[in-house]
PDB file of C-alpha atoms (C1' of nucleotides) in Angstrom:
ATOM      1  CA  MET A   9       0.029  -0.019  -0.138  1.00 90.00           C
ATOM      2  CA  PHE A  10       2.711   2.410   0.935  1.00 97.00           C
ATOM      3  CA  SER A  11       6.383   2.731  -0.110  1.00 97.00           C
ATOM      4  CA  ASP A  12       9.601   4.448   1.176  1.00 98.00           C
ATOM      5  CA  ILE A  13      10.517   7.793  -0.180  1.00 98.00           C
ATOM      6  CA  SER A  14      14.042   8.526  -0.995  1.00 98.00           C
ATOM      7  CA  ILE A  15      16.153  11.761  -0.287  1.00 98.00           C
ATOM      8  CA  SER A  16      15.814  13.432  -3.872  1.00 98.00           C
ATOM      9  CA  PHE A  17      12.109  13.600  -3.310  1.00 98.00           C
ATOM     10  CA  TYR A  18      12.725  16.454  -0.657  1.00 98.00           C
ATOM     11  CA  SER A  19      15.542  18.055  -2.730  1.00 98.00           C
ATOM     12  CA  ARG A  20      12.927  19.675  -5.107  1.00 98.00           C
ATOM     13  CA  PRO A  21      11.088  23.153  -4.628  1.00 98.00           C
ATOM     14  CA  ALA A  22       8.859  23.288  -1.430  1.00 98.00           C
ATOM     15  CA  LEU A  23       5.826  23.841  -3.321  1.00 98.00           C
ATOM     16  CA  VAL A  24       6.174  20.856  -5.412  1.00 98.00           C
ATOM     17  CA  VAL A  25       7.005  18.513  -2.289  1.00 98.00           C
ATOM     18  CA  ALA A  26       3.947  20.247  -0.476  1.00 98.00           C
ATOM     19  CA  LYS A  27       1.608  18.982  -3.244  1.00 98.00           C
ATOM     20  CA  GLU A  28       3.177  15.348  -3.439  1.00 98.00           C
ATOM     21  CA  LEU A  29       3.053  14.939   0.481  1.00 98.00           C
ATOM     22  CA  ILE A  30      -0.708  15.297   0.231  1.00 98.00           C
ATOM     23  CA  GLY A  31      -2.079  11.730   0.459  1.00 98.00           C
ATOM     24  CA  CYS A  32       1.186  10.294   1.908  1.00 98.00           C
ATOM     25  CA  ARG A  33       1.238   8.806   5.158  1.00 98.00           C
ATOM     26  CA  LEU A  34       3.085  10.272   8.184  1.00 98.00           C
ATOM     27  CA  VAL A  35       4.392   7.552  10.587  1.00 98.00           C
ATOM     28  CA  VAL A  36       5.976   8.064  14.062  1.00 98.00           C
ATOM     29  CA  ASP A  37       7.595   5.114  15.990  1.00 97.00           C
ATOM     30  CA  HIS A  38       7.118   5.871  19.757  1.00 95.00           C
ATOM     31  CA  PRO A  39       9.484   4.046  22.306  1.00 92.00           C
ATOM     32  CA  ARG A  40       7.212   2.043  24.568  1.00 91.00           C
ATOM     33  CA  ILE A  41       4.021   3.430  23.284  1.00 93.00           C
ATOM     34  CA  GLY A  42       4.160   2.117  19.627  1.00 96.00           C
ATOM     35  CA  THR A  43       3.393   3.001  16.291  1.00 98.00           C
ATOM     36  CA  ILE A  44       0.971   6.020  15.232  1.00 98.00           C
ATOM     37  CA  GLY A  45       0.157   7.246  11.736  1.00 98.00           C
ATOM     38  CA  GLY A  46      -2.045   9.364   9.647  1.00 98.00           C
ATOM     39  CA  ILE A  47      -2.647  10.464   6.030  1.00 98.00           C
ATOM     40  CA  VAL A  48      -1.279  14.051   5.378  1.00 98.00           C
ATOM     41  CA  VAL A  49      -4.298  15.838   3.971  1.00 98.00           C
ATOM     42  CA  GLU A  50      -2.916  19.575   4.215  1.00 98.00           C
ATOM     43  CA  THR A  51       0.499  21.234   3.835  1.00 98.00           C
ATOM     44  CA  GLU A  52       1.928  24.655   3.330  1.00 98.00           C
ATOM     45  CA  ALA A  53       5.174  25.593   1.176  1.00 98.00           C
ATOM     46  CA  TYR A  54       7.544  28.197   2.614  1.00 98.00           C
ATOM     47  CA  THR A  55      10.499  29.264   0.275  1.00 98.00           C
ATOM     48  CA  SER A  56      13.427  31.333  -0.719  1.00 97.00           C
ATOM     49  CA  GLY A  57      12.337  35.056  -1.253  1.00 96.00           C
ATOM     50  CA  ASP A  58       9.116  34.323   0.985  1.00 97.00           C
ATOM     51  CA  PRO A  59       8.383  37.145   3.586  1.00 96.00           C
ATOM     52  CA  ALA A  60       6.483  34.697   5.625  1.00 96.00           C
ATOM     53  CA  CYS A  61       9.367  31.997   5.701  1.00 97.00           C
ATOM     54  CA  HIS A  62      11.379  31.562   8.864  1.00 97.00           C
ATOM     55  CA  ALA A  63      14.467  31.910   6.717  1.00 96.00           C
ATOM     56  CA  TRP A  64      13.540  35.286   5.196  1.00 96.00           C
ATOM     57  CA  HIS A  65      15.484  37.774   7.652  1.00 95.00           C
ATOM     58  CA  LEU A  66      18.590  35.376   7.657  1.00 96.00           C
ATOM     59  CA  GLU A  67      18.174  35.461   3.697  1.00 95.00           C
ATOM     60  CA  GLN A  68      18.546  39.245   3.838  1.00 94.00           C
ATOM     61  CA  LYS A  69      21.331  39.326   6.234  1.00 94.00           C
ATOM     62  CA  ARG A  70      23.188  36.860   4.124  1.00 93.00           C
ATOM     63  CA  LYS A  71      23.269  38.967   1.150  1.00 92.00           C
ATOM     64  CA  THR A  72      26.085  41.202   2.903  1.00 90.00           C
ATOM     65  CA  ASN A  73      27.465  38.377   5.155  1.00 90.00           C
ATOM     66  CA  PRO A  74      27.101  34.895   3.889  1.00 90.00           C
ATOM     67  CA  GLU A  75      28.333  33.516   7.261  1.00 90.00           C
ATOM     68  CA  ALA A  76      25.127  35.175   9.186  1.00 91.00           C
ATOM     69  CA  THR A  77      23.234  32.781  11.177  1.00 93.00           C
ATOM     70  CA  GLY A  78      20.118  32.822  13.481  1.00 92.00           C
ATOM     71  CA  LYS A  79      16.435  31.719  13.375  1.00 93.00           C
ATOM     72  CA  GLY A  80      15.736  29.340  10.662  1.00 95.00           C
ATOM     73  CA  VAL A  81      19.152  28.497   9.726  1.00 97.00           C
ATOM     74  CA  GLU A  82      18.008  24.845   9.438  1.00 97.00           C
ATOM     75  CA  LEU A  83      16.124  25.861   6.253  1.00 98.00           C
ATOM     76  CA  PHE A  84      19.112  26.267   4.190  1.00 97.00           C
ATOM     77  CA  GLY A  85      20.396  22.845   5.225  1.00 96.00           C
ATOM     78  CA  PRO A  86      20.117  19.490   3.570  1.00 97.00           C
ATOM     79  CA  PRO A  87      16.669  18.366   2.529  1.00 98.00           C
ATOM     80  CA  GLY A  88      14.690  15.814   4.260  1.00 98.00           C
ATOM     81  CA  LEU A  89      15.287  16.671   7.822  1.00 98.00           C
ATOM     82  CA  THR A  90      12.452  17.821  10.300  1.00 98.00           C
ATOM     83  CA  TYR A  91      12.327  21.338  11.243  1.00 98.00           C
ATOM     84  CA  ILE A  92      10.286  21.513  14.517  1.00 98.00           C
ATOM     85  CA  TYR A  93       9.762  24.614  16.602  1.00 97.00           C
ATOM     86  CA  LEU A  94       7.549  26.175  19.303  1.00 97.00           C
ATOM     87  CA  ASN A  95       4.836  28.376  18.104  1.00 96.00           C
ATOM     88  CA  TYR A  96       2.982  30.857  20.421  1.00 95.00           C
ATOM     89  CA  GLY A  97       5.044  29.450  23.231  1.00 95.00           C
ATOM     90  CA  MET A  98       2.677  26.386  23.182  1.00 95.00           C
ATOM     91  CA  TYR A  99       2.419  24.359  20.029  1.00 97.00           C
ATOM     92  CA  TRP A 100       5.240  22.394  18.310  1.00 97.00           C
ATOM     93  CA  LEU A 101       4.736  22.666  14.460  1.00 98.00           C
ATOM     94  CA  LEU A 102       6.160  20.194  12.117  1.00 98.00           C
ATOM     95  CA  ASN A 103       8.103  20.674   9.033  1.00 98.00           C
ATOM     96  CA  VAL A 104      10.352  19.096   6.612  1.00 98.00           C
ATOM     97  CA  VAL A 105      13.179  20.789   4.903  1.00 98.00           C
ATOM     98  CA  THR A 106      13.162  21.028   1.244  1.00 98.00           C
ATOM     99  CA  ASP A 107      15.060  22.212  -1.849  1.00 98.00           C
ATOM    100  CA  PRO A 108      18.928  21.606  -2.289  1.00 98.00           C
ATOM    101  CA  GLU A 109      21.368  22.482   0.558  1.00 97.00           C
ATOM    102  CA  GLY A 110      22.050  26.401   0.470  1.00 96.00           C
ATOM    103  CA  THR A 111      18.374  27.118  -0.654  1.00 97.00           C
ATOM    104  CA  PRO A 112      16.038  27.568   1.979  1.00 97.00           C
ATOM    105  CA  GLY A 113      12.526  25.856   1.817  1.00 98.00           C
ATOM    106  CA  ALA A 114      10.334  23.883   4.006  1.00 98.00           C
ATOM    107  CA  VAL A 115       6.720  22.335   3.916  1.00 98.00           C
ATOM    108  CA  LEU A 116       4.522  22.615   7.167  1.00 98.00           C
ATOM    109  CA  ILE A 117       2.306  19.581   7.992  1.00 98.00           C
ATOM    110  CA  ARG A 118      -1.020  20.951   8.781  1.00 98.00           C
ATOM    111  CA  ALA A 119      -3.477  18.341   9.082  1.00 98.00           C
ATOM    112  CA  VAL A 120      -3.678  14.289   9.070  1.00 98.00           C
ATOM    113  CA  GLU A 121      -6.569  11.994   8.862  1.00 98.00           C
ATOM    114  CA  PRO A 122      -5.788   9.225  11.494  1.00 98.00           C
ATOM    115  CA  GLU A 123      -4.829   5.741  10.366  1.00 98.00           C
ATOM    116  CA  ILE A 124      -2.427   3.873  12.491  1.00 98.00           C
ATOM    117  CA  GLY A 125      -2.780   3.622  16.293  1.00 98.00           C
ATOM    118  CA  GLU A 126      -6.064   5.660  16.472  1.00 97.00           C
ATOM    119  CA  ASP A 127      -6.460   4.852  20.054  1.00 97.00           C
ATOM    120  CA  ILE A 128      -3.525   7.034  20.804  1.00 97.00           C
ATOM    121  CA  PHE A 129      -4.648   9.996  18.995  1.00 97.00           C
ATOM    122  CA  TRP A 130      -7.918   9.813  21.271  1.00 97.00           C
ATOM    123  CA  LYS A 131      -5.780   9.411  24.429  1.00 96.00           C
ATOM    124  CA  ASN A 132      -3.580  12.439  23.414  1.00 97.00           C
ATOM    125  CA  ARG A 133      -6.672  14.690  22.741  1.00 96.00           C
ATOM    126  CA  PRO A 134      -8.975  13.561  25.507  1.00 94.00           C
ATOM    127  CA  ARG A 135     -11.503  16.404  25.248  1.00 93.00           C
ATOM    128  CA  ILE A 136     -12.188  16.034  21.391  1.00 94.00           C
ATOM    129  CA  LYS A 137     -15.571  14.262  20.387  1.00 91.00           C
ATOM    130  CA  ASN A 138     -15.132  13.870  16.738  1.00 93.00           C
ATOM    131  CA  ARG A 139     -12.646  11.903  14.626  1.00 96.00           C
ATOM    132  CA  GLU A 140     -12.377  14.617  12.186  1.00 96.00           C
ATOM    133  CA  GLN A 141     -10.912  17.202  14.843  1.00 96.00           C
ATOM    134  CA  LEU A 142      -8.304  14.863  16.102  1.00 97.00           C
ATOM    135  CA  ALA A 143      -5.646  16.277  14.173  1.00 97.00           C
ATOM    136  CA  ASN A 144      -7.000  19.073  11.787  1.00 97.00           C
ATOM    137  CA  GLY A 145      -4.538  21.606  12.387  1.00 97.00           C
ATOM    138  CA  PRO A 146      -0.790  22.005  12.553  1.00 98.00           C
ATOM    139  CA  GLY A 147      -0.709  22.305  16.640  1.00 97.00           C
ATOM    140  CA  LYS A 148      -3.359  19.543  17.093  1.00 98.00           C
ATOM    141  CA  LEU A 149      -1.454  16.938  15.038  1.00 98.00           C
ATOM    142  CA  THR A 150       1.725  17.312  16.888  1.00 98.00           C
ATOM    143  CA  VAL A 151      -0.076  16.949  20.175  1.00 97.00           C
ATOM    144  CA  ALA A 152      -2.420  13.920  18.980  1.00 98.00           C
ATOM    145  CA  MET A 153       0.834  12.274  17.484  1.00 98.00           C
ATOM    146  CA  GLY A 154       3.188  13.078  20.294  1.00 97.00           C
ATOM    147  CA  ILE A 155       5.637  15.038  18.286  1.00 98.00           C
ATOM    148  CA  ASP A 156       7.687  17.487  19.819  1.00 97.00           C
ATOM    149  CA  ASP A 157      11.454  18.726  19.707  1.00 97.00           C
ATOM    150  CA  ARG A 158      12.864  15.314  20.354  1.00 97.00           C
ATOM    151  CA  TYR A 159      12.063  14.825  16.681  1.00 97.00           C
ATOM    152  CA  HIS A 160      13.806  17.970  15.556  1.00 97.00           C
ATOM    153  CA  GLN A 161      16.594  17.689  12.642  1.00 97.00           C
ATOM    154  CA  LEU A 162      16.064  14.013  12.165  1.00 98.00           C
ATOM    155  CA  SER A 163      15.778  12.284   8.797  1.00 98.00           C
ATOM    156  CA  VAL A 164      12.406  11.603   7.387  1.00 98.00           C
ATOM    157  CA  THR A 165      13.491   8.768   5.220  1.00 97.00           C
ATOM    158  CA  ASP A 166      15.053   6.524   7.813  1.00 92.00           C
ATOM    159  CA  GLY A 167      14.425   8.113  11.259  1.00 95.00           C
ATOM    160  CA  PRO A 168      11.602   7.430  13.758  1.00 97.00           C
ATOM    161  CA  LEU A 169       9.344   9.939  12.156  1.00 98.00           C
ATOM    162  CA  ARG A 170       8.968   9.334   8.215  1.00 97.00           C
ATOM    163  CA  PHE A 171       6.708   9.577   5.428  1.00 98.00           C
ATOM    164  CA  GLU A 172       5.607   6.945   2.989  1.00 98.00           C
ATOM    165  CA  LYS A 173       4.078   7.195  -0.539  1.00 98.00           C
ATOM    166  CA  PRO A 174       0.723   5.747  -1.445  1.00 98.00           C
ATOM    167  CA  ARG A 175       1.060   3.235  -4.473  1.00 95.00           C
ATOM    168  CA  GLN A 176      -1.643   5.161  -6.162  1.00 93.00           C
ATOM    169  CA  ARG A 177      -3.226   8.322  -5.359  1.00 92.00           C
ATOM    170  CA  ARG A 178      -7.042   9.142  -6.058  1.00 91.00           C
ATOM    171  CA  ILE A 179      -7.607  12.501  -4.787  1.00 95.00           C
ATOM    172  CA  GLN A 180      -8.146  15.949  -6.037  1.00 97.00           C
ATOM    173  CA  ILE A 181      -5.609  18.542  -4.598  1.00 97.00           C
ATOM    174  CA  ALA A 182      -6.981  22.406  -4.150  1.00 97.00           C
ATOM    175  CA  THR A 183      -4.847  25.158  -3.100  1.00 96.00           C
ATOM    176  CA  SER A 184      -5.458  28.550  -1.217  1.00 95.00           C
ATOM    177  CA  SER A 185      -3.638  31.400   0.459  1.00 94.00           C
ATOM    178  CA  ARG A 186      -1.602  30.311   3.666  1.00 96.00           C
ATOM    179  CA  ILE A 187      -3.127  30.457   7.068  1.00 95.00           C
ATOM    180  CA  GLY A 188      -2.276  32.552   9.978  1.00 94.00           C
ATOM    181  CA  ILE A 189       0.588  34.614   8.402  1.00 94.00           C
ATOM    182  CA  THR A 190       0.404  38.156   7.606  1.00 91.00           C
ATOM    183  CA  LYS A 191       3.048  38.518   4.935  1.00 93.00           C
ATOM    184  CA  GLY A 192       3.109  36.631   1.659  1.00 93.00           C
ATOM    185  CA  ILE A 193      -0.521  36.142   1.534  1.00 92.00           C
ATOM    186  CA  ASP A 194      -0.789  36.690  -2.103  1.00 93.00           C
ATOM    187  CA  ARG A 195       0.712  33.256  -2.683  1.00 95.00           C
ATOM    188  CA  PRO A 196      -1.701  30.283  -2.899  1.00 96.00           C
ATOM    189  CA  TRP A 197       0.793  27.835  -1.146  1.00 97.00           C
ATOM    190  CA  ARG A 198      -1.514  25.889   1.041  1.00 97.00           C
ATOM    191  CA  CYS A 199      -2.459  22.489  -0.373  1.00 97.00           C
ATOM    192  CA  PHE A 200      -5.313  20.247   0.858  1.00 97.00           C
ATOM    193  CA  VAL A 201      -7.277  17.361  -0.141  1.00 97.00           C
ATOM    194  CA  LYS A 202     -10.243  18.867  -2.036  1.00 95.00           C
ATOM    195  CA  GLY A 203     -13.532  17.988   0.127  1.00 93.00           C
ATOM    196  CA  SER A 204     -11.808  16.468   2.990  1.00 96.00           C
ATOM    197  CA  ASP A 205     -13.530  16.659   6.398  1.00 95.00           C
ATOM    198  CA  TYR A 206     -10.018  16.348   8.033  1.00 97.00           C
ATOM    199  CA  VAL A 207      -8.640  19.636   6.978  1.00 97.00           C
ATOM    200  CA  SER A 208      -7.935  22.681   9.274  1.00 96.00           C
ATOM    201  CA  PRO A 209     -10.757  25.020   9.892  1.00 93.00           C
ATOM    202  CA  GLY A 210      -8.775  28.226   9.842  1.00 85.00           C
ATOM    203  CA  LEU A 211      -9.544  30.711   7.255  1.00 79.00           C
ATOM    204  CA  PRO A 212      -6.860  31.537   4.670  1.00 83.00           C
ATOM    205  CA  SER A 213      -5.257  34.653   5.565  1.00 76.00           C
ATOM    206  CA  ASP A 214      -6.643  36.551   2.355  1.00 73.00           C
ATOM    207  CA  ARG A 215     -10.354  36.189   3.587  1.00 65.00           C
ATOM    208  CA  LYS A 216     -11.861  38.338   6.199  1.00 52.00           C
TER     209      LYS A 216
ATOM    210  C1'  DA B  17     -23.094  30.769  14.337  1.00 67.93           C
ATOM    211  C1'  DC B  18     -19.284  33.685  15.592  1.00 67.93           C
ATOM    212  C1'  DG B  19     -15.891  36.995  17.875  1.00 67.93           C
ATOM    213  C1'  DA B  20     -12.835  38.211  21.568  1.00 67.93           C
ATOM    214  C1'  DG B  21      -9.139  36.936  24.365  1.00 67.93           C
ATOM    215  C1'  DG B  22      -5.996  34.311  27.314  1.00 67.93           C
ATOM    216  C1'  DA B  23      -2.189  31.030  27.781  1.00 67.93           C
ATOM    217  C1'  DT B  24       2.551  30.647  26.916  1.00 67.93           C
ATOM    218  C1'  DG B  25       8.200  31.332  25.161  1.00 67.93           C
ATOM    219  C1'  DC B  26      11.377  32.126  21.967  1.00 67.93           C
ATOM    220  C1'  DT B  27      13.574  35.384  18.698  1.00 67.93           C
ATOM    221  C1'  DC B  28      14.664  39.735  17.087  1.00 67.93           C
ATOM    222  C1'  DT B  29      11.656  42.389  12.290  1.00 67.93           C
TER     223       DT B  29
ATOM    224  C1'  DG C  29       8.684  45.457  23.911  1.00 67.93           C
ATOM    225  C1'  DA C  30       6.709  43.471  19.880  1.00 67.93           C
ATOM    226  C1'  DG C  31       5.369  39.711  16.873  1.00 67.93           C
ATOM    227  C1'  DC C  32       4.547  35.299  16.299  1.00 67.93           C
ATOM    228  C1'  DA C  33       3.033  29.371  10.368  1.00 67.93           C
ATOM    229  C1'  DT C  34      -2.200  28.082  17.461  1.00 67.93           C
ATOM    230  C1'  DC C  35      -5.939  26.472  20.204  1.00 67.93           C
ATOM    231  C1'  DC C  36      -9.582  26.508  23.397  1.00 67.93           C
ATOM    232  C1'  DT C  37     -13.121  28.619  26.190  1.00 67.93           C
ATOM    233  C1'  DC C  38     -16.481  31.849  27.106  1.00 67.93           C
ATOM    234  C1'  DG C  39     -19.574  35.426  25.714  1.00 67.93           C
ATOM    235  C1'  DT C  40     -23.398  36.956  22.753  1.00 67.93           C
ATOM    236  C1'  DG C  41     -27.274  36.192  19.154  1.00 67.93           C
TER     237       DG C  41
END
DNA sequence: ACGAGGATGCTCT
DNA sequence: GAGCATCCTCGTG
């Protein structure tokens, strides 16, 4: 049903990877607890020259000082590694680094449909009543799947957190403006499964 | 149904 | 101090 993905998959532009990760399965092996997994139904791309990307300010600095470092430096690194950071002081957000080393890029994983170890999703999100809401947001899915900075900067091709490609994909992919940002809202770089009940309820940032 | 506001911590704009 | 790739609860209608 699903097969391994090689590192060259991630060495491409973030928007290409964002679209192709839709329908793939995110799997996490937890010591003691077991394996937990879900189908990716929503992603966002962040790229070089993108004011909403965490690498943006560092990219400006590097125009005059190529040695400059700071927040988002991981996005310039080799593709296929996780980039996990704490948002609003409360939620870990999961990204995969894309593009060749030297070019910043990442894909944010925003929502999954539970598939493997669904009982663990429920246990990690005790107040949730509907299956659709277990992981329909970037902060929700990391809580539901027990993902935090212990998984930061690990390979998604052979580590405990990885993606697997479906043999065939029978879904339609739609795009919109990205959610929860104020810059770069003109770029339709949010990708999701058209009609899925498992995508996040957040409004794209160019609406209302 | 929808909007406002609070929790919480890291980086630097 | 401001700003953030969020989520939940509580108010109102």
